Coordinates of N, CA, C and O in Angstrom, one line a residue:
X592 N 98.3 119.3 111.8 CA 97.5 119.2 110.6 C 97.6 117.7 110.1 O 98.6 117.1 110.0
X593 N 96.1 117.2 109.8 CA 96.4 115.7 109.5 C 96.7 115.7 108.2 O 96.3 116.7 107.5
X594 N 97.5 114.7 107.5 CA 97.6 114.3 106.3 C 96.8 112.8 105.9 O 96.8 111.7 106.5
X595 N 96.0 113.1 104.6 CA 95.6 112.3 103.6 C 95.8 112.0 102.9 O 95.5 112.8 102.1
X596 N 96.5 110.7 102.5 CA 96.8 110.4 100.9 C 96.3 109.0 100.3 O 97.0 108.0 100.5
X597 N 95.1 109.0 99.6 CA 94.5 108.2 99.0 C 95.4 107.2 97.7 O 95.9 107.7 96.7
X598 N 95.4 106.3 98.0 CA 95.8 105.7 96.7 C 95.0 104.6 95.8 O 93.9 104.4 96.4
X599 N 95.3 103.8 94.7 CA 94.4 102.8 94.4 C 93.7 102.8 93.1 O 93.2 101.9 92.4
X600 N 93.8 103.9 93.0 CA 92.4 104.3 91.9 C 93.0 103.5 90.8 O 94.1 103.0 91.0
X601 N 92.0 103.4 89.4 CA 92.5 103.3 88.2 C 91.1 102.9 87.5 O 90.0 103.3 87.8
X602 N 91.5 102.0 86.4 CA 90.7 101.7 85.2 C 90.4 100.5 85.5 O 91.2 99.8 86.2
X603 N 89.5 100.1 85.3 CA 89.0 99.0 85.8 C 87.6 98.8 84.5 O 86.9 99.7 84.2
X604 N 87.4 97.4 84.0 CA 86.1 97.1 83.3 C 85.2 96.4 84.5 O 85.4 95.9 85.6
X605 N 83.9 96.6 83.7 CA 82.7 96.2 84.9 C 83.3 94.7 85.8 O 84.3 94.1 85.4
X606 N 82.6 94.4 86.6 CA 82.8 93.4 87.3 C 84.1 93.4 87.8 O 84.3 92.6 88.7
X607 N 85.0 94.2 87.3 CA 86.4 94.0 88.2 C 86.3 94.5 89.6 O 85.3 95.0 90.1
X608 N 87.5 94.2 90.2 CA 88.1 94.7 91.7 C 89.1 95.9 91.8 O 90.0 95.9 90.9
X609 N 89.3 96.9 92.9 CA 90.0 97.3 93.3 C 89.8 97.5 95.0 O 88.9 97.4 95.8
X610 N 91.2 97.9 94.9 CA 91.6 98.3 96.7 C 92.0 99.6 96.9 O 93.0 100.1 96.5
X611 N 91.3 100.0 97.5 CA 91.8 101.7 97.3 C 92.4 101.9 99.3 O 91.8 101.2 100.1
X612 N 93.5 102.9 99.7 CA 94.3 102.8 100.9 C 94.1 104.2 100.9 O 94.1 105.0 99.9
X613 N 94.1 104.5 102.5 CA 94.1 105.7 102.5 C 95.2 105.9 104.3 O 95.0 105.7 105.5
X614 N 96.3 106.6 103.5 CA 97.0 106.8 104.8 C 97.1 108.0 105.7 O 96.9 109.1 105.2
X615 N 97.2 107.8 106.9 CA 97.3 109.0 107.5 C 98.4 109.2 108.4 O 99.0 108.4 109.2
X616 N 98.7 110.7 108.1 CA 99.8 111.1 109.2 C 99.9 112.3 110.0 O 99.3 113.2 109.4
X617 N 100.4 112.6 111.0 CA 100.8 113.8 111.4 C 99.5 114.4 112.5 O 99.5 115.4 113.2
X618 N 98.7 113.8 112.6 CA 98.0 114.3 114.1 C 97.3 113.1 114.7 O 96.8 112.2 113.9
X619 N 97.2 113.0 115.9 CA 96.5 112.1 116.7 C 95.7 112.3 117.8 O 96.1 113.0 118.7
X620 N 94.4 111.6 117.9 CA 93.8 112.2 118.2 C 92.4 110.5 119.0 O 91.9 109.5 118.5
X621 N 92.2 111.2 120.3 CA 92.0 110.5 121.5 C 90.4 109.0 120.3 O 90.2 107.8 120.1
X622 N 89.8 110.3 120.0 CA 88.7 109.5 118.9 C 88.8 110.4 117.7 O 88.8 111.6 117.7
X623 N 88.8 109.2 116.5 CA 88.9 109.6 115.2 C 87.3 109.0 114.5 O 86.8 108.0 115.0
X624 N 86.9 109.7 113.5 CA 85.9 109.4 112.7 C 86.1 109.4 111.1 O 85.6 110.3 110.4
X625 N 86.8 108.4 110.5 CA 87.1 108.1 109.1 C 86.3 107.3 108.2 O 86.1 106.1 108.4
X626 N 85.8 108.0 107.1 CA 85.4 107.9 106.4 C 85.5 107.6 104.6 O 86.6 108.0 104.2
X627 N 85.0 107.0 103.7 CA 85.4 107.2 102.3 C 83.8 107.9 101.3 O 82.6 107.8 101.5
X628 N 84.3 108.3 100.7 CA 83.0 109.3 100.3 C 83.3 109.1 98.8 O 84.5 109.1 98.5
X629 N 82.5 108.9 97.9 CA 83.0 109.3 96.4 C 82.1 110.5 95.5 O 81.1 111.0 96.1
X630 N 82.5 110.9 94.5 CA 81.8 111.9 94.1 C 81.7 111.9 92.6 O 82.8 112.4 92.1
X631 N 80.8 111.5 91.8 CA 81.0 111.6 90.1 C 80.3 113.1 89.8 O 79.5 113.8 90.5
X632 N 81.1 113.2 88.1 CA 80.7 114.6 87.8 C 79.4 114.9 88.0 O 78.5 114.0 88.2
X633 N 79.2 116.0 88.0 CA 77.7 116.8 88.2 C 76.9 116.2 89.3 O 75.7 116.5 89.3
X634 N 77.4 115.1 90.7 CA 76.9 115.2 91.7 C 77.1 115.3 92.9 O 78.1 115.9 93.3
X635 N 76.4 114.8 93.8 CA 76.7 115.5 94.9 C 77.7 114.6 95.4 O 77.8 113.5 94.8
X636 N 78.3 114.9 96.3 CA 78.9 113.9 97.6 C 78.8 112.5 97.8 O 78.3 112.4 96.7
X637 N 78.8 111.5 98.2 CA 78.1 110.7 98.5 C 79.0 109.7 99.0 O 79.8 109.0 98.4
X638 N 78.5 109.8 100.7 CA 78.9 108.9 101.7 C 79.4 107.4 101.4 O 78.4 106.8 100.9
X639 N 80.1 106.9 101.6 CA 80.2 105.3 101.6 C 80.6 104.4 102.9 O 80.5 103.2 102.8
X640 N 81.0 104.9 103.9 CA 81.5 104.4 104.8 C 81.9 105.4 106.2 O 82.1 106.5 105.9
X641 N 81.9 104.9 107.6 CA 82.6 105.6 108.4 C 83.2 104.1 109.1 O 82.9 103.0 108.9
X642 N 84.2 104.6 110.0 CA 85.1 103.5 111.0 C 85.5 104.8 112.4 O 85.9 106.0 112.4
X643 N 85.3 104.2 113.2 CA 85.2 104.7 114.2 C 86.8 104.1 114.9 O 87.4 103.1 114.8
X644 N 86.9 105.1 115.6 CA 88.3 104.8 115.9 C 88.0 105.4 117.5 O 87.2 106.2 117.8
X645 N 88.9 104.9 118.3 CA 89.1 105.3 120.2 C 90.7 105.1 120.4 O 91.1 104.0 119.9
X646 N 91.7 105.8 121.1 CA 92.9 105.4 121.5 C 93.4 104.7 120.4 O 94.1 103.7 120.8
X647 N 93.4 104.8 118.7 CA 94.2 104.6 118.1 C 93.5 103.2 117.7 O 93.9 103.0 116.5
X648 N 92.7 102.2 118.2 CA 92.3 101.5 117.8 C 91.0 101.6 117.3 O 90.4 102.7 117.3
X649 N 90.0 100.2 116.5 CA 89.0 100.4 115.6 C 88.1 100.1 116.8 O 88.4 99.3 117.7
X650 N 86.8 101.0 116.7 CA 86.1 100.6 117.7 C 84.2 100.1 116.7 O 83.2 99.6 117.3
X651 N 84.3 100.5 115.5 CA 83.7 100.1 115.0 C 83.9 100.4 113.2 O 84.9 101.0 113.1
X652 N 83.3 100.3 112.3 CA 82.9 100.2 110.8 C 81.4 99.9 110.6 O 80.8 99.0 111.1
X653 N 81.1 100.9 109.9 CA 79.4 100.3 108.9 C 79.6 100.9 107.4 O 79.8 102.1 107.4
X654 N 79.5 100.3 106.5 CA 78.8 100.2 105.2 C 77.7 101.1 105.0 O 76.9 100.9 105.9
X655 N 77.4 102.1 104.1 CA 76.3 101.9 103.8 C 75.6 101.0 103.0 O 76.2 100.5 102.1
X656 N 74.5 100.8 103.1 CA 73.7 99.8 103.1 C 74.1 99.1 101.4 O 74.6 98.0 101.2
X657 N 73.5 100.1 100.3 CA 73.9 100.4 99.1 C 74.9 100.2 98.6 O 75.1 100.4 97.4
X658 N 76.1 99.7 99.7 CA 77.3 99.7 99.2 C 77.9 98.1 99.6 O 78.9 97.6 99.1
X659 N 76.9 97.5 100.9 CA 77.8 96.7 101.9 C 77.8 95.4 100.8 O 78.8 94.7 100.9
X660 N 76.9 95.0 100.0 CA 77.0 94.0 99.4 C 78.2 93.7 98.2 O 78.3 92.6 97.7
X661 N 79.0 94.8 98.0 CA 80.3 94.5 97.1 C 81.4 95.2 97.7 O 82.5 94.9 97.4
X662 N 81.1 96.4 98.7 CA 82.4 97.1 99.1 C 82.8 96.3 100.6 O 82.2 95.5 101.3
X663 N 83.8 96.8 100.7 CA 84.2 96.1 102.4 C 85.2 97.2 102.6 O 85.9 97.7 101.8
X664 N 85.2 97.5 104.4 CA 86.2 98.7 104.6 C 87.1 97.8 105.5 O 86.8 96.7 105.9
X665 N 88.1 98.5 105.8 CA 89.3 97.9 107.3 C 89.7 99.0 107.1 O 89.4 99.9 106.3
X666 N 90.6 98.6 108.6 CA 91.6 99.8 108.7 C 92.5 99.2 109.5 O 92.1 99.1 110.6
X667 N 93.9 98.7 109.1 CA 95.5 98.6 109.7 C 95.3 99.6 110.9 O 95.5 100.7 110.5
X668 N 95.0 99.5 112.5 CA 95.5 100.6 113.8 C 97.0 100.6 114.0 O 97.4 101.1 115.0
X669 N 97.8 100.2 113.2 CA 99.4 99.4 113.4 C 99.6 101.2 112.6 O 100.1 102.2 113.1
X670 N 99.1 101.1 111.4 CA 99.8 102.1 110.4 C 98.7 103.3 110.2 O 98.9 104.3 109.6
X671 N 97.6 103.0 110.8 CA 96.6 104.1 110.5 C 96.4 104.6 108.9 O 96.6 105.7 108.3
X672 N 95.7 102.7 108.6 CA 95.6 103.1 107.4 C 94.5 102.5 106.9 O 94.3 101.3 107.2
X673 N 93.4 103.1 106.1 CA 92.1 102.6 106.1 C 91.8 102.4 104.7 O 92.1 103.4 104.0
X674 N 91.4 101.4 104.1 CA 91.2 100.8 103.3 C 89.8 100.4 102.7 O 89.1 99.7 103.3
X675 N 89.5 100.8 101.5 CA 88.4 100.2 100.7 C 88.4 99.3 99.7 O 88.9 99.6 98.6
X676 N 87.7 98.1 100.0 CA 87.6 97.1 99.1 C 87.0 96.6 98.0 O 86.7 95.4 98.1
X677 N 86.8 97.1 97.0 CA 85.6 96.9 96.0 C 85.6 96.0 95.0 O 86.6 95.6 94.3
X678 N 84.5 95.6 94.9 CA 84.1 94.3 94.3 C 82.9 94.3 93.2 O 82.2 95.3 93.1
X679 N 82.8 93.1 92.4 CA 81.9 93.4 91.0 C 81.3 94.9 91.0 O 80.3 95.4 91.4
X680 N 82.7 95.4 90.2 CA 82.6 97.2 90.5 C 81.7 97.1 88.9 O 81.7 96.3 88.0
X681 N 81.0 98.8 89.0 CA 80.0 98.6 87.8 C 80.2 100.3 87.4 O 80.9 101.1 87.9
X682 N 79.5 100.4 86.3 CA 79.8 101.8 85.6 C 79.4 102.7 86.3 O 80.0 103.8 86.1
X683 N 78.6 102.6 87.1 CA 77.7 103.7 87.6 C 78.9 104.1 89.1 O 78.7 105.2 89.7
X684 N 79.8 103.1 89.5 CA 80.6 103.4 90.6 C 82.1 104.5 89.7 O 83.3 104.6 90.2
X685 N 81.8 104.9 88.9 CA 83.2 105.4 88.2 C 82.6 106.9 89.4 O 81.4 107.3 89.7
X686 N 84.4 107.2 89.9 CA 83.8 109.0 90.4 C 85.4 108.6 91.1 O 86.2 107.8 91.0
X687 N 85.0 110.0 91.8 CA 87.1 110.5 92.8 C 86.1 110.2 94.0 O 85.0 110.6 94.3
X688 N 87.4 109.1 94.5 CA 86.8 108.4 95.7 C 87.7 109.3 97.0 O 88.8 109.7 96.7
X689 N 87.3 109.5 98.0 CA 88.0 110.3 98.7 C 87.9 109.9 100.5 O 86.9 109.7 101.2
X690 N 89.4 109.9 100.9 CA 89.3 109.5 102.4 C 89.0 110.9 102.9 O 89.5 111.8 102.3
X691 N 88.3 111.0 104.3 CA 88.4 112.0 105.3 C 88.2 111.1 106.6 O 87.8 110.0 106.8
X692 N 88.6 112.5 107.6 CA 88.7 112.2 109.1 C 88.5 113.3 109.5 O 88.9 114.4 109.1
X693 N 87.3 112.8 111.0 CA 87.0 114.2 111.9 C 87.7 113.6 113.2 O 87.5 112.6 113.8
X694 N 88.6 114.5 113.2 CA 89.2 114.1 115.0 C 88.4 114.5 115.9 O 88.5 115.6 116.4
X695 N 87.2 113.3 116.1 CA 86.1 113.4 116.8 C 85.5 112.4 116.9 O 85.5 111.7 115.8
X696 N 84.6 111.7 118.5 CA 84.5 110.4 118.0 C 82.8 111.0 116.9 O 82.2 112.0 116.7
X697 N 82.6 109.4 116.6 CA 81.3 109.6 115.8 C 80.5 108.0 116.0 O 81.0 107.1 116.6
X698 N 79.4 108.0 115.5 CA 78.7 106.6 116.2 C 78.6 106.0 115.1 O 78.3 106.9 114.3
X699 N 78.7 104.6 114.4 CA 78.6 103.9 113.0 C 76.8 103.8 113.0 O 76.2 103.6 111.9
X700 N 76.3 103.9 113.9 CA 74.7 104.3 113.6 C 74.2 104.9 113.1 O 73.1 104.5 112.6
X701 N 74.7 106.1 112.8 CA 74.5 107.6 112.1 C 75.6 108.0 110.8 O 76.8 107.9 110.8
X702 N 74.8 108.7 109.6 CA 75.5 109.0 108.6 C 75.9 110.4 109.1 O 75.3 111.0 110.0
X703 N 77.3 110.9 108.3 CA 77.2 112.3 108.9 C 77.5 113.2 107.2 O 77.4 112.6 106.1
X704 N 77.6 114.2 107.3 CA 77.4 115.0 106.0 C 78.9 115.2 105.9 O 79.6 115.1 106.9
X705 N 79.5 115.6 104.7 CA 80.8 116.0 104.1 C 81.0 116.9 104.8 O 82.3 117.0 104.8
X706 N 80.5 117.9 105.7 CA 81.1 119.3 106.4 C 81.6 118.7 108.2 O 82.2 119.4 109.0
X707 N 81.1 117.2 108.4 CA 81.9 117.1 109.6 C 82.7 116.2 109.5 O 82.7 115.2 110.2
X708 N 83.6 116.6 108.4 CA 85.1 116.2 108.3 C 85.9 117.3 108.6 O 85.2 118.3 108.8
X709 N 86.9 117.4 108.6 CA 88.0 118.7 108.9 C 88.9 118.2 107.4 O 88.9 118.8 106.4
X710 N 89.6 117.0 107.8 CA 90.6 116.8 106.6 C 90.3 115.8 105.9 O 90.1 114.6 106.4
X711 N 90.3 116.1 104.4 CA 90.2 115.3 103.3 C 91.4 115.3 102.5 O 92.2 116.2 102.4
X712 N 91.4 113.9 101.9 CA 92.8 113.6 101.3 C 92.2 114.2 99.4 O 91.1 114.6 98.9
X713 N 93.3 114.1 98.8 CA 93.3 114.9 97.6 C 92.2 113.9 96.3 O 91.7 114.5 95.4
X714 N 92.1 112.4 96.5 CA 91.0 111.6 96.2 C 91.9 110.8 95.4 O 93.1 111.0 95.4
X715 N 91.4 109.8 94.6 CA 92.0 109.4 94.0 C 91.0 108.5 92.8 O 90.0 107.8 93.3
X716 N 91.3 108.4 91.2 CA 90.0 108.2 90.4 C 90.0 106.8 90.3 O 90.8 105.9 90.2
X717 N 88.5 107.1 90.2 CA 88.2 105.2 90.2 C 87.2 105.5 88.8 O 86.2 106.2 88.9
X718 N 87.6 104.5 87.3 CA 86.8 104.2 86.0 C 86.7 103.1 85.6 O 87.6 102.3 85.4
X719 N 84.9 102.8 85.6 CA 84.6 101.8 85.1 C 84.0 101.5 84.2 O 82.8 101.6 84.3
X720 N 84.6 100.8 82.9 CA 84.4 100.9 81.6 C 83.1 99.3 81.4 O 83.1 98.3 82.0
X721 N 82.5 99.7 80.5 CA 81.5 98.4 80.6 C 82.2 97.3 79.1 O 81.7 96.2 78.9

């Protein structure tokens, strides 16, 4: 069973920064497909990133598009730990930001939906005050 544990979150006024980490432990797996997704009240899901992983290393990252101009992702292959970078963050980004992974590969060409993850980490809140 994989473990997820998101950290980072907090309070933040518009235009600020945070770094949100997301670590993983306890299963390994030939190709991984990790993601950050966030979710504010009353809506849906909503994708922000995947990073493709092969033999423990990164084999790719994409942005979505909507996001690539202030967020930025990595991921440490040393610690298997993936990270989101956010920048001139704005009100409308307040929501529980949340890591998952499908131990499966996936292609950074294609978005995939919240149900082809297996394990999601518990999220962690990101507020942005104007």
């Amino acid at each position: 069973q994989e473990k997820l544990v998101e950290s980072g979150g907090g309070s933040v006024h518009a235009g600020g920064s945070l770094r949100l980490s997301c670590a993983s432990s306890g299963y390994t797996s030939t190709g991984t497909c990790m993601a950050w997704f966030r979710q504010a009240p009353g809506k849906e899901r909503e994708g922000i990133s995947i990073t493709s992983t092969i033999n423990g290393a990164n084999r790719c990252t994409a942005v979505r598009d909507s996001f690539k101009d202030r967020f930025t992702v990595s991921r440490d292959s040393a610690t298997n730990t993936l990270s989101l970078q956010m920048n001139n963050l704005e009100v409308e980004d307040t929501a529980m930001y949340y890591c998952a992974d499908a131990l499966k590969y996936c292609s950074c060409g294609n978005e995939y939906p919240p149900d082809f993850f297996q394990f999601w980490g518990q999220g962690t809140q990101v507020t942005v005050s104007s």
